[in-house]
PDB file of N, CA and C in Angstrom:
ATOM      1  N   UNK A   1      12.197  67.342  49.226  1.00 75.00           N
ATOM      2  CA  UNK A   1      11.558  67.875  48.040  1.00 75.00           C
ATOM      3  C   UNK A   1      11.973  67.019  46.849  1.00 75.00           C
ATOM      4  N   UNK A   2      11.027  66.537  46.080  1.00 90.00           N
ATOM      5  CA  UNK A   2      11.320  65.701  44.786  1.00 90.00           C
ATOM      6  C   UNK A   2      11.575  66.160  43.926  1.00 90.00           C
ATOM      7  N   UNK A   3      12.673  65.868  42.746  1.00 90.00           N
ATOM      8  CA  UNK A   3      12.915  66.576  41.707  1.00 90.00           C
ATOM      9  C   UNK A   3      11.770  67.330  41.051  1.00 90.00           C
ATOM     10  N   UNK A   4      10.843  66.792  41.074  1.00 91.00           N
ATOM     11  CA  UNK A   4       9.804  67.293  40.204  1.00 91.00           C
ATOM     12  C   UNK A   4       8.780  68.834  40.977  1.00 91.00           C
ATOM     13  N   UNK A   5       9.055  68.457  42.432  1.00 93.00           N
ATOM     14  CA  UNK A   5       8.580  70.054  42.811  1.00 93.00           C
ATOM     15  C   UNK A   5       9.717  70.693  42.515  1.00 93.00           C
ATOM     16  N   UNK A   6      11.151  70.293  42.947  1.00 92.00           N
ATOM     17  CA  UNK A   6      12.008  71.584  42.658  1.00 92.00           C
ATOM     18  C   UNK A   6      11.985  72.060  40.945  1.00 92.00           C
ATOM     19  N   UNK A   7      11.644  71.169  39.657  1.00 90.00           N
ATOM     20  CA  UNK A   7      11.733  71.629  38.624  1.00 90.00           C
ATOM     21  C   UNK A   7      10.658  72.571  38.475  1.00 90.00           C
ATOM     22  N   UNK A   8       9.412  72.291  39.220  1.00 92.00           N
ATOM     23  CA  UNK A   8       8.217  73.172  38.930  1.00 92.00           C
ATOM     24  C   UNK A   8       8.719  74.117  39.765  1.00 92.00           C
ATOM     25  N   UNK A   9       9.376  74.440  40.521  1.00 94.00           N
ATOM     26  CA  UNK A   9       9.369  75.995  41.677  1.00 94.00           C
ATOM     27  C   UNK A   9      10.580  76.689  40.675  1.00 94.00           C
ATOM     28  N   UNK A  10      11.277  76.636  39.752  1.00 93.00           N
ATOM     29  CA  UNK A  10      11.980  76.847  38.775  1.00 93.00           C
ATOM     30  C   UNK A  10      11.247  78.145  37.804  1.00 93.00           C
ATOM     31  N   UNK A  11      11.881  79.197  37.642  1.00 96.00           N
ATOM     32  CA  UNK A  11      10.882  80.402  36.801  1.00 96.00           C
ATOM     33  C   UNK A  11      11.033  79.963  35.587  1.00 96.00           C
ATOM     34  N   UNK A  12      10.574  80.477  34.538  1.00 95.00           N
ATOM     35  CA  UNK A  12       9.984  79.968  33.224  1.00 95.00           C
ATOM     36  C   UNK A  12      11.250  80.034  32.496  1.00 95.00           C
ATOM     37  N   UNK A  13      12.078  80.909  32.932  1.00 97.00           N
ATOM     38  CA  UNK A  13      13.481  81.061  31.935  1.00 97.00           C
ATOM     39  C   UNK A  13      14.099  80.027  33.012  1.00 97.00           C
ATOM     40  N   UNK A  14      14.339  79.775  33.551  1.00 96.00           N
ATOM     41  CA  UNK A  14      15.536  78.751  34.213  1.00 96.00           C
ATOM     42  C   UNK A  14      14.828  77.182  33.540  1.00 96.00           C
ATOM     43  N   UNK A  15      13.795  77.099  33.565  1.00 95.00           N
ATOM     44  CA  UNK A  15      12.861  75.631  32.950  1.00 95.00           C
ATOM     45  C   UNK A  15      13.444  75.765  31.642  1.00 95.00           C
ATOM     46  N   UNK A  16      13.378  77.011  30.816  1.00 97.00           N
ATOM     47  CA  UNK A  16      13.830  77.250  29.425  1.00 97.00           C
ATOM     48  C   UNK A  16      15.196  76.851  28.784  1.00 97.00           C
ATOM     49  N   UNK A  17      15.985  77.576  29.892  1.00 96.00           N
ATOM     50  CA  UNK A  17      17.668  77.151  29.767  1.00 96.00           C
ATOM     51  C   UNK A  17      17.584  75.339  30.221  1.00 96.00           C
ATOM     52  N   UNK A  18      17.179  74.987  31.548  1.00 94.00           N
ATOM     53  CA  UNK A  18      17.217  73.494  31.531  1.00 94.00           C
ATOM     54  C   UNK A  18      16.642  72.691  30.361  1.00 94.00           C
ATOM     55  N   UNK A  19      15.471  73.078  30.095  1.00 95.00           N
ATOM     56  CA  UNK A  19      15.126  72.514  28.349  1.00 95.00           C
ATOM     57  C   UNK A  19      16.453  72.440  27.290  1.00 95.00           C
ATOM     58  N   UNK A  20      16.738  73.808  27.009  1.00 98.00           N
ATOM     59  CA  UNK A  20      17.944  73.237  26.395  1.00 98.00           C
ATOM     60  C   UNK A  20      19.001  73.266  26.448  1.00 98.00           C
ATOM     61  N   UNK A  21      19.587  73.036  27.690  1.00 97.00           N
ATOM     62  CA  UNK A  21      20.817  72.436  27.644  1.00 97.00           C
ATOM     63  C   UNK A  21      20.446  70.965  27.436  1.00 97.00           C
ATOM     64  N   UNK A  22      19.248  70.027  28.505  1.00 97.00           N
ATOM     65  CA  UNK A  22      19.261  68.628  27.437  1.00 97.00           C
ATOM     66  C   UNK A  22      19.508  68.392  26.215  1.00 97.00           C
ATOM     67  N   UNK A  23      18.816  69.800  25.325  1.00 98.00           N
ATOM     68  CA  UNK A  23      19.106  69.101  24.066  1.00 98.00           C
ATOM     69  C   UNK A  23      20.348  69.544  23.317  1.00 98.00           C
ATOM     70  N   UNK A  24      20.601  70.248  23.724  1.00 98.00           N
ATOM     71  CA  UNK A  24      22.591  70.494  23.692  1.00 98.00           C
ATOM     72  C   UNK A  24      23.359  69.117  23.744  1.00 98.00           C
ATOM     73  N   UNK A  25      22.982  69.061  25.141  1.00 97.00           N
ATOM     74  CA  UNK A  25      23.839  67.643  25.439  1.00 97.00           C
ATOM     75  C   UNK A  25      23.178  66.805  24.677  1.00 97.00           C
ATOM     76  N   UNK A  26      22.153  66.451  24.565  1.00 97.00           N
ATOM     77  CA  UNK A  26      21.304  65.167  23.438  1.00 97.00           C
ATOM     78  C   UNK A  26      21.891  65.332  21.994  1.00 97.00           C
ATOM     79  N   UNK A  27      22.204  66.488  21.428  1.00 97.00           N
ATOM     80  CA  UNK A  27      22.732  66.452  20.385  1.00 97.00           C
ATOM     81  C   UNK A  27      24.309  66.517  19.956  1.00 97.00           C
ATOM     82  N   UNK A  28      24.791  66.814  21.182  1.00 96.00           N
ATOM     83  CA  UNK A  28      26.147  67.167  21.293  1.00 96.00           C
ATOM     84  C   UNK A  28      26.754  65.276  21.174  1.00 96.00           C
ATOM     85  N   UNK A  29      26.000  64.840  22.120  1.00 94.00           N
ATOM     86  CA  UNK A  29      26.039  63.116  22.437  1.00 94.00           C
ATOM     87  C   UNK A  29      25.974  62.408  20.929  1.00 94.00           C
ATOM     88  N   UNK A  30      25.296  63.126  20.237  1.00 95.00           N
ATOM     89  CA  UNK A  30      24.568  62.018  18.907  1.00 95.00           C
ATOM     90  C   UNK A  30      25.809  62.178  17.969  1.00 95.00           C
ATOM     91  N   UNK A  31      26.279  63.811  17.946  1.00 95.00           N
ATOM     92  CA  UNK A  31      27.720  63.971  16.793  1.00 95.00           C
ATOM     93  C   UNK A  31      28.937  63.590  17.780  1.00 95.00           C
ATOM     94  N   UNK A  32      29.518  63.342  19.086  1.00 94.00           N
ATOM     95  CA  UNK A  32      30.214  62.962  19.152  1.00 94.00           C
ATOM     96  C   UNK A  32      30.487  61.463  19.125  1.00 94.00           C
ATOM     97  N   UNK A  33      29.082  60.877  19.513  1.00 92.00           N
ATOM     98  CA  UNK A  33      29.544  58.864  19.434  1.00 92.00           C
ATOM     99  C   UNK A  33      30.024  58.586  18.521  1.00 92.00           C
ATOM    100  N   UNK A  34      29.731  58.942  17.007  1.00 90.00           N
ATOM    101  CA  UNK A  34      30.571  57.718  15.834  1.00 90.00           C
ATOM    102  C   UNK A  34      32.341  58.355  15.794  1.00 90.00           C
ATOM    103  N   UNK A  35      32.759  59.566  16.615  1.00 92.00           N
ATOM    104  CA  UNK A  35      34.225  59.407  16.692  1.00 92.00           C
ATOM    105  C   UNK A  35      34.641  59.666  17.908  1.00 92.00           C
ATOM    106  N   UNK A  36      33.819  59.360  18.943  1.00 92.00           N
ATOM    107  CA  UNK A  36      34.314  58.654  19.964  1.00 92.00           C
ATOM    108  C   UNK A  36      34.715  57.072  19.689  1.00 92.00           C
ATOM    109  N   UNK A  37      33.475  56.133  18.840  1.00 90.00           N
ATOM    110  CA  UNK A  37      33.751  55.103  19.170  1.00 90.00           C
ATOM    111  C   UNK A  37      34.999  54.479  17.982  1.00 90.00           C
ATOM    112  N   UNK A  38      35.074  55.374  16.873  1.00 91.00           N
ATOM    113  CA  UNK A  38      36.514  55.301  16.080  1.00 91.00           C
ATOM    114  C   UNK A  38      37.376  55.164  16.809  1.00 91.00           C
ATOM    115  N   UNK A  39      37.682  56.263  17.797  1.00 92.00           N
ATOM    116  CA  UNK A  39      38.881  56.458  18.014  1.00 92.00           C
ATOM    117  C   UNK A  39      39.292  55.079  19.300  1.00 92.00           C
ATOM    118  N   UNK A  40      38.026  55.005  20.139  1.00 93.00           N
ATOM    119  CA  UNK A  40      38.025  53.706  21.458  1.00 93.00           C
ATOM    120  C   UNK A  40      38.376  52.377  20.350  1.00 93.00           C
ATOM    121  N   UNK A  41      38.163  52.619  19.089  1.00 90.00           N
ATOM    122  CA  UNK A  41      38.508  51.074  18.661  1.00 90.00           C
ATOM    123  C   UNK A  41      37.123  50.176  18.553  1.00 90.00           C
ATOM    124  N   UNK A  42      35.542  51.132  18.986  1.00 91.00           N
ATOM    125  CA  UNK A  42      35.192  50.246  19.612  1.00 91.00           C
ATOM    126  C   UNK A  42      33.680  49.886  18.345  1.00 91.00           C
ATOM    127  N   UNK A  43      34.246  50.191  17.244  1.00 90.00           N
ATOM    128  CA  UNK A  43      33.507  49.715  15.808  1.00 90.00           C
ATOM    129  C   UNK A  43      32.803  48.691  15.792  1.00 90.00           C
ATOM    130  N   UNK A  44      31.564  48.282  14.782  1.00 89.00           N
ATOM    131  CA  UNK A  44      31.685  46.587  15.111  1.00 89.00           C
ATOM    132  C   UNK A  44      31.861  46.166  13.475  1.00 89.00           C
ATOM    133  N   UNK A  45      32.331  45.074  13.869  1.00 92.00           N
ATOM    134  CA  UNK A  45      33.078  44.186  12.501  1.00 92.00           C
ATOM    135  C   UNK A  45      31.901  43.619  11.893  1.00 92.00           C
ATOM    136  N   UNK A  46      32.049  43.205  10.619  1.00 95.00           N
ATOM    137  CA  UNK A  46      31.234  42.842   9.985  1.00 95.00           C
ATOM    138  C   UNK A  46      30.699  41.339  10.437  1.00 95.00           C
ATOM    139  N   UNK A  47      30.814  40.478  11.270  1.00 95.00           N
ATOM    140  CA  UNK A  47      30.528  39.539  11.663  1.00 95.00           C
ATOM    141  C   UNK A  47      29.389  40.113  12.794  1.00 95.00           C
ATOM    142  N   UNK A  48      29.919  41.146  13.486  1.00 93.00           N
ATOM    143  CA  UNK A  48      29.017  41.709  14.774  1.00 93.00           C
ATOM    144  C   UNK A  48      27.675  41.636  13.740  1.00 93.00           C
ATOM    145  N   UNK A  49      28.205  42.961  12.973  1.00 93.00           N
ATOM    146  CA  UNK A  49      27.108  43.415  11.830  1.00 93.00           C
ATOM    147  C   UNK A  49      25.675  42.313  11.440  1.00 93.00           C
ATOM    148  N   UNK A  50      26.536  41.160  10.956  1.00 94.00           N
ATOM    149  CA  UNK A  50      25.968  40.326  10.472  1.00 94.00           C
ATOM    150  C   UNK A  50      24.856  39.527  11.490  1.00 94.00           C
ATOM    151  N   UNK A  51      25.328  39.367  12.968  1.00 93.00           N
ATOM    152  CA  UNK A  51      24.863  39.058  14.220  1.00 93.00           C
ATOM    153  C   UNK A  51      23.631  39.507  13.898  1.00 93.00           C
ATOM    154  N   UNK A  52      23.717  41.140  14.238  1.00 92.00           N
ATOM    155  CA  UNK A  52      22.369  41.869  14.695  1.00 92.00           C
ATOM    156  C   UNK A  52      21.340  42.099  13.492  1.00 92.00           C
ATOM    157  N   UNK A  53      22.170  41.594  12.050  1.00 93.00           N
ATOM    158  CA  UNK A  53      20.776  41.743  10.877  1.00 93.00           C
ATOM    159  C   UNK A  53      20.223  40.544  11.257  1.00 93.00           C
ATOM    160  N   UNK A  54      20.354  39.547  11.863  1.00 92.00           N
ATOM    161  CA  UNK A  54      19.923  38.321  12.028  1.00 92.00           C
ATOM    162  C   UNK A  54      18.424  38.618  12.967  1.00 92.00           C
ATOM    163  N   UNK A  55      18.634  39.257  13.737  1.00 92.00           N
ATOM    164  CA  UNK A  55      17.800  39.740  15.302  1.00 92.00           C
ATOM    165  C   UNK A  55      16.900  40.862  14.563  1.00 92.00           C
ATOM    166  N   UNK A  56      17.426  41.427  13.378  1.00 92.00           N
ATOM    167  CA  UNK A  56      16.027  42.415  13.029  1.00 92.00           C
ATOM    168  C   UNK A  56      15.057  42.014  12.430  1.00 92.00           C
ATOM    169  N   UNK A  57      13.605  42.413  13.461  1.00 91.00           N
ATOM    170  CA  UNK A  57      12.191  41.725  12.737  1.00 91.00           C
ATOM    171  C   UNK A  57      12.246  42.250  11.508  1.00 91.00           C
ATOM    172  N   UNK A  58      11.758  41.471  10.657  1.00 90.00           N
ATOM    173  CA  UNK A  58      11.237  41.249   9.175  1.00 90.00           C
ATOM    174  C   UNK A  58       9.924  42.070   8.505  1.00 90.00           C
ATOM    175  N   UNK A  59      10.141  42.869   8.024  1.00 90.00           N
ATOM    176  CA  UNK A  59       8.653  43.648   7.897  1.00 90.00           C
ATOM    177  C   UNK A  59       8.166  43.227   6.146  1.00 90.00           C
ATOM    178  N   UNK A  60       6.960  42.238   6.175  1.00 89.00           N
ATOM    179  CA  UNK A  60       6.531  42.128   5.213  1.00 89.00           C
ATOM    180  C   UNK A  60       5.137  42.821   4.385  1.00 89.00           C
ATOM    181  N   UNK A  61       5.249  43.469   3.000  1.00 87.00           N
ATOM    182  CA  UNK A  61       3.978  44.405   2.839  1.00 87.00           C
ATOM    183  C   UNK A  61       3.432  43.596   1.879  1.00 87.00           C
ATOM    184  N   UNK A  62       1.867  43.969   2.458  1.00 83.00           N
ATOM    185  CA  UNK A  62       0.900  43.139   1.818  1.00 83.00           C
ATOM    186  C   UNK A  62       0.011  44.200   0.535  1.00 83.00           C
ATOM    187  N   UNK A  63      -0.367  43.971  -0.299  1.00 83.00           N
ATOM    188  CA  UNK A  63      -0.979  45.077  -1.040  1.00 83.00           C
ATOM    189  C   UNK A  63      -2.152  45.136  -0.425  1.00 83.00           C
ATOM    190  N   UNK A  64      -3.268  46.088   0.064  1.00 81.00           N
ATOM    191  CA  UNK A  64      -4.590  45.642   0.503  1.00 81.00           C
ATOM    192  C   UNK A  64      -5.100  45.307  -0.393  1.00 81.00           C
ATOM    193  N   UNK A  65      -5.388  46.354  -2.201  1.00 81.00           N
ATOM    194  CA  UNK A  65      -6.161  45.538  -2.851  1.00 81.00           C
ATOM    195  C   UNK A  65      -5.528  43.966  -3.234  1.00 81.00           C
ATOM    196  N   UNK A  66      -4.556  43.683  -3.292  1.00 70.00           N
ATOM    197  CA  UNK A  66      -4.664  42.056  -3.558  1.00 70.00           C
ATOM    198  C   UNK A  66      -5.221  41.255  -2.442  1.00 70.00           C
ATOM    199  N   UNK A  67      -5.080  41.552  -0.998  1.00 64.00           N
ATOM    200  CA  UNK A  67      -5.536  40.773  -0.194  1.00 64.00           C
ATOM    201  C   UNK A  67      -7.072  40.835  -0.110  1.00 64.00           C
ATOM    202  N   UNK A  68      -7.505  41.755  -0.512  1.00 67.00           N
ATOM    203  CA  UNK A  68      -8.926  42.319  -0.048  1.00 67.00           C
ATOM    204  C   UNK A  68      -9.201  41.271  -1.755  1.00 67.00           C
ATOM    205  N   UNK A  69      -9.152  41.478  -2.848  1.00 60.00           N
ATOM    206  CA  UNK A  69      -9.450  40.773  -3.790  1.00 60.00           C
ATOM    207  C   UNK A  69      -9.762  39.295  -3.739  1.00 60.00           C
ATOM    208  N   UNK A  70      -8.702  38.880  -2.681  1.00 56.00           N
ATOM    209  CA  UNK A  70      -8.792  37.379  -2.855  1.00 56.00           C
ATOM    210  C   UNK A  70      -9.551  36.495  -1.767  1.00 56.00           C
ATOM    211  N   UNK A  71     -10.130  37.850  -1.179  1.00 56.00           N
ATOM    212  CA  UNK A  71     -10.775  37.430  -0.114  1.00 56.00           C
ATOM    213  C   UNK A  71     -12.442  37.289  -0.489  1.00 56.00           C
ATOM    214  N   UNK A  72     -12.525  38.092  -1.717  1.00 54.00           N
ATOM    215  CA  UNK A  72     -13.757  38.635  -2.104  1.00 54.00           C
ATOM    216  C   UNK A  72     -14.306  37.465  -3.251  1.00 54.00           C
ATOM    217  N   UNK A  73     -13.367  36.655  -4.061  1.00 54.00           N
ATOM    218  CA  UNK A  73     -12.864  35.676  -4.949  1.00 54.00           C
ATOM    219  C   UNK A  73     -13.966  33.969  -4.189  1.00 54.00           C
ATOM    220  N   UNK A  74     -13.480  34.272  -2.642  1.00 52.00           N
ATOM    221  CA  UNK A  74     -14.368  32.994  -2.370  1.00 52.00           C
ATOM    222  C   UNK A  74     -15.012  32.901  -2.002  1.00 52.00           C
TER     223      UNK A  74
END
């Protein structure tokens, strides 16, 4: 039997409680990482830091009316 028949043969309150305990644990997970990873040491330094602003795409905004203007211009 595949997880997915045994979750469907599951009554509506047991599906209910499994719903949220994920998000128990999903949220329980989100407030404990930043002092878990204090305490592991396992921070990143401002050089890391500096690494990964390097790797984030660039989002540039265009006005439409100026683009649409200068398109209309020639």
């Amino acid at each position: 039997m595949t997880f997915w028949n045994s979750y469907k043969a599951l009554s509506p309150l047991y599906k209910a409680g499994f719903g949220v305990g994920l998000l128990a644990w999903g949220y329980i997970g989100l407030q404990m990482t930043p002092k878990t990873e204090e305490t592991l040491g396992l921070v990143p330094s401002e050089q890391d830091l500096a690494a990964i602003e390097k790797y984030k795409p660039k989002i540039m905004v265009i006005d439409r009316n100026e683009f649409s203007s200068s398109k209309d211009d020639k």
